[in-house]
Amino acid sequence: MDTNAFTQLMDEKFQSLQSFFIETIKSDVLSEFKKAIDTITKEFSHSIEFLSAELKDATLKIVSASKEIENLKSENSILSLKVADLTSRVSSAEQNARECNIEIDCVPENRNEIVVDIVKKLATTVSVELKDDQIRSCYRVSKMNKESSRPRSIVVKLPSSRCRDDIIAAVKKFNKSSPSNKLNSTHLGIKGEKRQIYVSEHLSPLNKSLHAAARATAKDKNMQFCWVRNGQIFLRKNDATPAVLIKNIEMLTNL
């Protein structure tokens, strides 16, 4: 065998060996790569399954929570209606207990005052005959707003709602006949700065708040009339419009 033939043979052997190693390496690399891909795929599948289970569990919890929220909303609505009904019943009972009362506001306070004498003097001023036995009780009441500088109101319990209405009507008549000198503290013999005196039906706390809100609404919306009759509050735009009975705050927002 000459040199060229030997060289050619060696080249062929080398190329054959090289091809063998390359194929072996490729096979090993591909095998390891496949194993790595399989491992990653399995781990990814497990992760997907785990996340899917977690998502399903979270979805079930959300659905359950949503149902619970709806149930709570329903229960809250029912309770709100019951509270509103009970509040209305209590207010009605409180108002009924006051149906024969008048409330006198802005009468200056004096440590030595005799409240019954103030009430009798007021009745005399507006030309109403009020006997001693008709004044079932009279007293000053605590302020709703402790910070207010206004004197405490006087509540007078009378024998009937008719007697109550007679006094209120007489006060209105007196004020109408003397627009420049309406009922005030000097008429009651109270010394000091002249203060206008107001006489009205004695309202329950809830109705008193509603009346204040109604007056504010009447002012904001240029309504001419706001009044109380038998513990009920009315508004009217003008003489040409019907009166509206105000039962709650919500009605004022819809006027």
mmCIF file of C-alpha atoms in Angstrom:
data_model
loop_
_atom_site.group_PDB
_atom_site.id
_atom_site.type_symbol
_atom_site.label_atom_id
_atom_site.label_comp_id
_atom_site.label_asym_id
_atom_site.label_seq_id
_atom_site.Cartn_x
_atom_site.Cartn_y
_atom_site.Cartn_z
ATOM 1 C CA MET A 1 0.000 0.000 0.000
ATOM 2 C CA ASP A 2 1.488 3.261 -1.064
ATOM 3 C CA THR A 3 1.438 6.457 0.950
ATOM 4 C CA ASN A 4 -1.479 8.026 -0.893
ATOM 5 C CA ALA A 5 -3.658 4.994 -0.421
ATOM 6 C CA PHE A 6 -2.799 4.883 3.271
ATOM 7 C CA THR A 7 -3.562 8.552 3.698
ATOM 8 C CA GLN A 8 -6.856 8.158 1.908
ATOM 9 C CA LEU A 9 -7.736 5.178 4.088
ATOM 10 C CA MET A 10 -6.907 7.089 7.252
ATOM 11 C CA ASP A 11 -8.999 10.031 6.097
ATOM 12 C CA GLU A 12 -11.925 7.757 5.488
ATOM 13 C CA LYS A 13 -11.500 6.144 8.902
ATOM 14 C CA PHE A 14 -11.228 9.536 10.569
ATOM 15 C CA GLN A 15 -14.299 10.853 8.800
ATOM 16 C CA SER A 16 -16.176 7.700 9.707
ATOM 17 C CA LEU A 17 -15.110 8.026 13.339
ATOM 18 C CA GLN A 18 -15.904 11.728 13.319
ATOM 19 C CA SER A 19 -19.362 11.048 11.928
ATOM 20 C CA PHE A 20 -19.882 8.384 14.576
ATOM 21 C CA PHE A 21 -18.938 10.764 17.400
ATOM 22 C CA ILE A 22 -21.064 13.544 15.978
ATOM 23 C CA GLU A 23 -24.059 11.260 15.683
ATOM 24 C CA THR A 24 -23.454 9.919 19.191
ATOM 25 C CA ILE A 25 -23.170 13.422 20.627
ATOM 26 C CA LYS A 26 -26.242 14.564 18.729
ATOM 27 C CA SER A 27 -28.137 11.546 19.985
ATOM 28 C CA ASP A 28 -27.030 12.180 23.574
ATOM 29 C CA VAL A 29 -27.813 15.898 23.353
ATOM 30 C CA LEU A 30 -31.199 15.240 21.817
ATOM 31 C CA SER A 31 -31.910 12.628 24.463
ATOM 32 C CA GLU A 32 -30.979 15.000 27.294
ATOM 33 C CA PHE A 33 -32.878 17.838 25.651
ATOM 34 C CA LYS A 34 -35.929 15.608 25.308
ATOM 35 C CA LYS A 35 -35.632 14.603 28.949
ATOM 36 C CA ALA A 36 -35.370 18.270 29.958
ATOM 37 C CA ILE A 37 -38.365 19.168 27.798
ATOM 38 C CA ASP A 38 -40.339 16.264 29.267
ATOM 39 C CA THR A 39 -39.448 17.367 32.794
ATOM 40 C CA ILE A 40 -40.389 20.981 32.080
ATOM 41 C CA THR A 41 -43.600 19.857 30.395
ATOM 42 C CA LYS A 42 -44.556 17.698 33.383
ATOM 43 C CA GLU A 43 -43.743 20.490 35.836
ATOM 44 C CA PHE A 44 -45.677 22.960 33.717
ATOM 45 C CA SER A 45 -48.617 20.550 33.524
ATOM 46 C CA HIS A 46 -48.547 20.117 37.293
ATOM 47 C CA SER A 47 -48.426 23.893 37.704
ATOM 48 C CA ILE A 48 -51.330 24.334 35.309
ATOM 49 C CA GLU A 49 -53.326 21.671 37.143
ATOM 50 C CA PHE A 50 -52.531 23.299 40.485
ATOM 51 C CA LEU A 51 -53.445 26.768 39.243
ATOM 52 C CA SER A 52 -56.580 25.394 37.619
ATOM 53 C CA ALA A 53 -57.594 23.779 40.902
ATOM 54 C CA GLU A 54 -56.827 26.989 42.784
ATOM 55 C CA LEU A 55 -58.798 29.026 40.241
ATOM 56 C CA LYS A 56 -61.725 26.629 40.496
ATOM 57 C CA ASP A 57 -61.613 26.842 44.285
ATOM 58 C CA ALA A 58 -61.386 30.642 44.157
ATOM 59 C CA THR A 59 -64.282 30.758 41.689
ATOM 60 C CA LEU A 60 -66.407 28.599 43.978
ATOM 61 C CA LYS A 61 -65.530 30.835 46.917
ATOM 62 C CA ILE A 62 -66.412 33.959 44.902
ATOM 63 C CA VAL A 63 -69.733 32.436 43.850
ATOM 64 C CA SER A 64 -70.432 31.462 47.455
ATOM 65 C CA ALA A 65 -69.427 34.925 48.694
ATOM 66 C CA SER A 66 -71.591 36.577 46.022
ATOM 67 C CA LYS A 67 -74.586 34.529 47.125
ATOM 68 C CA GLU A 68 -73.867 35.424 50.743
ATOM 69 C CA ILE A 69 -73.613 39.113 49.828
ATOM 70 C CA GLU A 70 -76.933 38.943 47.986
ATOM 71 C CA ASN A 71 -78.500 37.226 50.988
ATOM 72 C CA LEU A 72 -77.074 39.884 53.300
ATOM 73 C CA LYS A 73 -78.345 42.637 50.998
ATOM 74 C CA SER A 74 -81.786 41.070 51.049
ATOM 75 C CA GLU A 75 -81.706 40.719 54.831
ATOM 76 C CA ASN A 76 -80.445 44.301 55.146
ATOM 77 C CA SER A 77 -83.296 45.570 52.969
ATOM 78 C CA ILE A 78 -85.810 43.685 55.087
ATOM 79 C CA LEU A 79 -84.228 44.980 58.300
ATOM 80 C CA SER A 80 -84.168 48.533 56.901
ATOM 81 C CA LEU A 81 -87.881 48.296 56.148
ATOM 82 C CA LYS A 82 -88.543 46.953 59.631
ATOM 83 C CA VAL A 83 -86.456 49.714 61.213
ATOM 84 C CA ALA A 84 -88.262 52.341 59.118
ATOM 85 C CA ASP A 85 -91.608 50.857 60.129
ATOM 86 C CA LEU A 86 -90.648 50.743 63.817
ATOM 87 C CA THR A 87 -89.280 54.289 63.630
ATOM 88 C CA SER A 88 -92.548 55.438 62.078
ATOM 89 C CA ARG A 89 -94.565 53.630 64.748
ATOM 90 C CA VAL A 90 -92.488 55.116 67.564
ATOM 91 C CA SER A 91 -92.730 58.591 66.043
ATOM 92 C CA SER A 92 -96.502 58.208 65.660
ATOM 93 C CA ALA A 93 -96.789 57.090 69.279
ATOM 94 C CA GLU A 94 -94.622 60.010 70.409
ATOM 95 C CA GLN A 95 -96.679 62.429 68.331
ATOM 96 C CA ASN A 96 -99.966 61.030 69.646
ATOM 97 C CA ALA A 97 -98.682 61.569 73.187
ATOM 98 C CA ARG A 98 -98.155 65.235 72.258
ATOM 99 C CA GLU A 99 -101.442 65.810 70.425
ATOM 100 C CA CYS A 100 -102.815 68.142 73.123
ATOM 101 C CA ASN A 101 -99.561 70.038 73.673
ATOM 102 C CA ILE A 102 -98.280 73.387 72.526
ATOM 103 C CA GLU A 103 -94.641 74.420 72.396
ATOM 104 C CA ILE A 104 -93.641 77.984 73.190
ATOM 105 C CA ASP A 105 -90.249 79.013 71.824
ATOM 106 C CA CYS A 106 -87.796 81.851 72.451
ATOM 107 C CA VAL A 107 -89.166 82.905 75.852
ATOM 108 C CA PRO A 108 -86.172 84.346 77.756
ATOM 109 C CA GLU A 109 -85.294 82.336 80.854
ATOM 110 C CA ASN A 110 -85.259 83.716 84.381
ATOM 111 C CA ARG A 111 -84.092 81.842 87.446
ATOM 112 C CA ASN A 112 -87.106 83.001 89.467
ATOM 113 C CA GLU A 113 -89.686 82.528 86.723
ATOM 114 C CA ILE A 114 -92.979 80.722 87.271
ATOM 115 C CA VAL A 115 -93.683 78.949 84.011
ATOM 116 C CA VAL A 116 -97.428 78.596 84.575
ATOM 117 C CA ASP A 117 -97.702 82.377 85.010
ATOM 118 C CA ILE A 118 -95.906 82.872 81.684
ATOM 119 C CA VAL A 119 -98.419 80.567 79.983
ATOM 120 C CA LYS A 120 -101.412 82.316 81.558
ATOM 121 C CA LYS A 121 -100.021 85.740 80.599
ATOM 122 C CA LEU A 122 -99.577 84.564 77.010
ATOM 123 C CA ALA A 123 -103.179 83.334 76.876
ATOM 124 C CA THR A 124 -104.446 86.632 78.249
ATOM 125 C CA THR A 125 -102.363 88.576 75.711
ATOM 126 C CA VAL A 126 -103.901 86.750 72.746
ATOM 127 C CA SER A 127 -107.405 86.879 74.278
ATOM 128 C CA VAL A 128 -107.834 83.188 75.068
ATOM 129 C CA GLU A 129 -109.577 82.120 78.255
ATOM 130 C CA LEU A 130 -107.341 79.499 79.832
ATOM 131 C CA LYS A 131 -108.388 78.203 83.230
ATOM 132 C CA ASP A 132 -105.944 76.801 85.741
ATOM 133 C CA ASP A 133 -107.365 73.297 85.457
ATOM 134 C CA GLN A 134 -106.836 73.383 81.685
ATOM 135 C CA ILE A 135 -103.088 73.653 82.173
ATOM 136 C CA ARG A 136 -102.398 70.002 82.910
ATOM 137 C CA SER A 137 -98.662 70.639 83.076
ATOM 138 C CA CYS A 138 -96.111 73.135 81.803
ATOM 139 C CA TYR A 139 -92.342 73.034 81.933
ATOM 140 C CA ARG A 140 -89.158 73.857 80.089
ATOM 141 C CA VAL A 141 -87.614 71.024 78.088
ATOM 142 C CA SER A 142 -83.981 70.182 77.386
ATOM 143 C CA LYS A 143 -82.434 71.583 74.230
ATOM 144 C CA MET A 144 -82.015 69.261 71.260
ATOM 145 C CA ASN A 145 -78.848 71.181 70.417
ATOM 146 C CA LYS A 146 -76.861 71.723 73.609
ATOM 147 C CA GLU A 147 -74.715 74.351 71.866
ATOM 148 C CA SER A 148 -77.686 76.541 70.945
ATOM 149 C CA SER A 149 -77.936 79.923 72.661
ATOM 150 C CA ARG A 150 -81.730 79.912 72.385
ATOM 151 C CA PRO A 151 -83.645 79.548 75.659
ATOM 152 C CA ARG A 152 -85.232 76.204 76.424
ATOM 153 C CA SER A 153 -88.697 75.731 74.988
ATOM 154 C CA ILE A 154 -91.804 75.611 77.164
ATOM 155 C CA VAL A 155 -94.191 72.685 76.685
ATOM 156 C CA VAL A 156 -97.786 73.032 77.844
ATOM 157 C CA LYS A 157 -100.066 70.013 78.130
ATOM 158 C CA LEU A 158 -103.711 70.966 77.538
ATOM 159 C CA PRO A 159 -106.965 69.010 77.942
ATOM 160 C CA SER A 160 -107.665 68.635 74.220
ATOM 161 C CA SER A 161 -106.347 69.249 70.728
ATOM 162 C CA ARG A 162 -109.169 71.761 70.309
ATOM 163 C CA CYS A 163 -107.808 73.830 73.186
ATOM 164 C CA ARG A 164 -104.374 73.570 71.555
ATOM 165 C CA ASP A 165 -105.724 74.781 68.213
ATOM 166 C CA ASP A 166 -107.615 77.663 69.862
ATOM 167 C CA ILE A 167 -104.416 79.032 71.380
ATOM 168 C CA ILE A 168 -102.385 78.633 68.168
ATOM 169 C CA ALA A 169 -105.144 80.283 66.111
ATOM 170 C CA ALA A 170 -105.365 83.146 68.633
ATOM 171 C CA VAL A 171 -101.607 83.731 68.399
ATOM 172 C CA LYS A 172 -101.792 83.843 64.590
ATOM 173 C CA LYS A 173 -104.709 86.270 64.769
ATOM 174 C CA PHE A 174 -102.839 88.471 67.259
ATOM 175 C CA ASN A 175 -99.712 88.571 65.069
ATOM 176 C CA LYS A 176 -101.757 89.303 61.964
ATOM 177 C CA SER A 177 -103.493 92.213 63.699
ATOM 178 C CA SER A 178 -100.176 93.596 64.994
ATOM 179 C CA PRO A 179 -97.571 92.893 62.278
ATOM 180 C CA SER A 180 -95.195 95.508 63.689
ATOM 181 C CA ASN A 181 -95.524 94.251 67.244
ATOM 182 C CA LYS A 182 -96.042 90.500 67.072
ATOM 183 C CA LEU A 183 -96.218 88.408 70.227
ATOM 184 C CA ASN A 184 -92.991 89.023 72.117
ATOM 185 C CA SER A 185 -91.356 88.930 75.525
ATOM 186 C CA THR A 186 -92.604 92.388 76.545
ATOM 187 C CA HIS A 187 -96.203 91.181 76.218
ATOM 188 C CA LEU A 188 -95.378 88.578 78.857
ATOM 189 C CA GLY A 189 -93.917 91.167 81.208
ATOM 190 C CA ILE A 190 -90.354 89.941 80.730
ATOM 191 C CA LYS A 191 -87.759 92.662 81.096
ATOM 192 C CA GLY A 192 -84.785 93.093 78.810
ATOM 193 C CA GLU A 193 -84.385 92.951 75.060
ATOM 194 C CA LYS A 194 -87.628 92.356 73.174
ATOM 195 C CA ARG A 195 -87.757 88.831 71.764
ATOM 196 C CA GLN A 196 -90.436 87.478 69.444
ATOM 197 C CA ILE A 197 -92.307 84.483 70.874
ATOM 198 C CA TYR A 198 -93.435 81.527 68.764
ATOM 199 C CA VAL A 199 -96.258 79.109 69.568
ATOM 200 C CA SER A 200 -96.745 75.854 67.683
ATOM 201 C CA GLU A 201 -97.812 72.249 68.001
ATOM 202 C CA HIS A 202 -95.469 70.149 70.094
ATOM 203 C CA LEU A 203 -93.754 67.828 67.619
ATOM 204 C CA SER A 204 -91.929 64.553 68.238
ATOM 205 C CA PRO A 205 -88.130 64.684 67.739
ATOM 206 C CA LEU A 206 -88.441 62.978 64.344
ATOM 207 C CA ASN A 207 -91.197 65.304 63.157
ATOM 208 C CA LYS A 208 -89.315 68.311 64.485
ATOM 209 C CA SER A 209 -86.299 67.363 62.360
ATOM 210 C CA LEU A 210 -88.576 66.720 59.382
ATOM 211 C CA HIS A 211 -90.267 70.099 59.876
ATOM 212 C CA ALA A 212 -86.881 71.854 59.936
ATOM 213 C CA ALA A 213 -85.876 70.055 56.725
ATOM 214 C CA ALA A 214 -89.211 70.964 55.122
ATOM 215 C CA ARG A 215 -88.738 74.649 55.988
ATOM 216 C CA ALA A 216 -85.237 74.565 54.489
ATOM 217 C CA THR A 217 -86.597 72.920 51.328
ATOM 218 C CA ALA A 218 -89.380 75.488 51.077
ATOM 219 C CA LYS A 219 -86.803 78.268 51.279
ATOM 220 C CA ASP A 220 -84.469 76.674 48.724
ATOM 221 C CA LYS A 221 -87.276 75.974 46.241
ATOM 222 C CA ASN A 222 -89.213 79.209 46.752
ATOM 223 C CA MET A 223 -92.265 77.472 48.166
ATOM 224 C CA GLN A 224 -94.609 79.931 49.850
ATOM 225 C CA PHE A 225 -96.196 77.725 52.489
ATOM 226 C CA CYS A 226 -94.911 75.274 55.098
ATOM 227 C CA TRP A 227 -97.119 74.420 58.056
ATOM 228 C CA VAL A 228 -98.033 71.813 60.663
ATOM 229 C CA ARG A 229 -101.512 70.474 61.274
ATOM 230 C CA ASN A 230 -102.266 67.732 63.815
ATOM 231 C CA GLY A 231 -98.657 66.644 63.894
ATOM 232 C CA GLN A 232 -98.406 66.412 60.106
ATOM 233 C CA ILE A 233 -96.168 68.583 57.942
ATOM 234 C CA PHE A 234 -97.370 70.167 54.715
ATOM 235 C CA LEU A 235 -95.770 72.141 51.878
ATOM 236 C CA ARG A 236 -97.372 74.121 49.093
ATOM 237 C CA LYS A 237 -95.744 76.027 46.250
ATOM 238 C CA ASN A 238 -98.372 78.767 46.085
ATOM 239 C CA ASP A 239 -102.117 79.387 46.321
ATOM 240 C CA ALA A 240 -102.719 77.704 42.965
ATOM 241 C CA THR A 241 -101.024 74.396 43.831
ATOM 242 C CA PRO A 242 -102.215 71.555 46.074
ATOM 243 C CA ALA A 243 -100.744 70.895 49.503
ATOM 244 C CA VAL A 244 -98.254 68.046 49.819
ATOM 245 C CA LEU A 245 -98.110 65.936 52.985
ATOM 246 C CA ILE A 246 -94.450 65.354 53.839
ATOM 247 C CA LYS A 247 -94.015 61.928 55.414
ATOM 248 C CA ASN A 248 -90.247 61.560 55.266
ATOM 249 C CA ILE A 249 -86.991 63.175 54.165
ATOM 250 C CA GLU A 250 -86.983 61.257 50.874
ATOM 251 C CA MET A 251 -90.141 63.058 49.774
ATOM 252 C CA LEU A 252 -88.368 66.405 50.070
ATOM 253 C CA THR A 253 -85.669 65.350 47.603
ATOM 254 C CA ASN A 254 -88.312 64.452 45.024
ATOM 255 C CA LEU A 255 -90.202 67.741 45.129
#
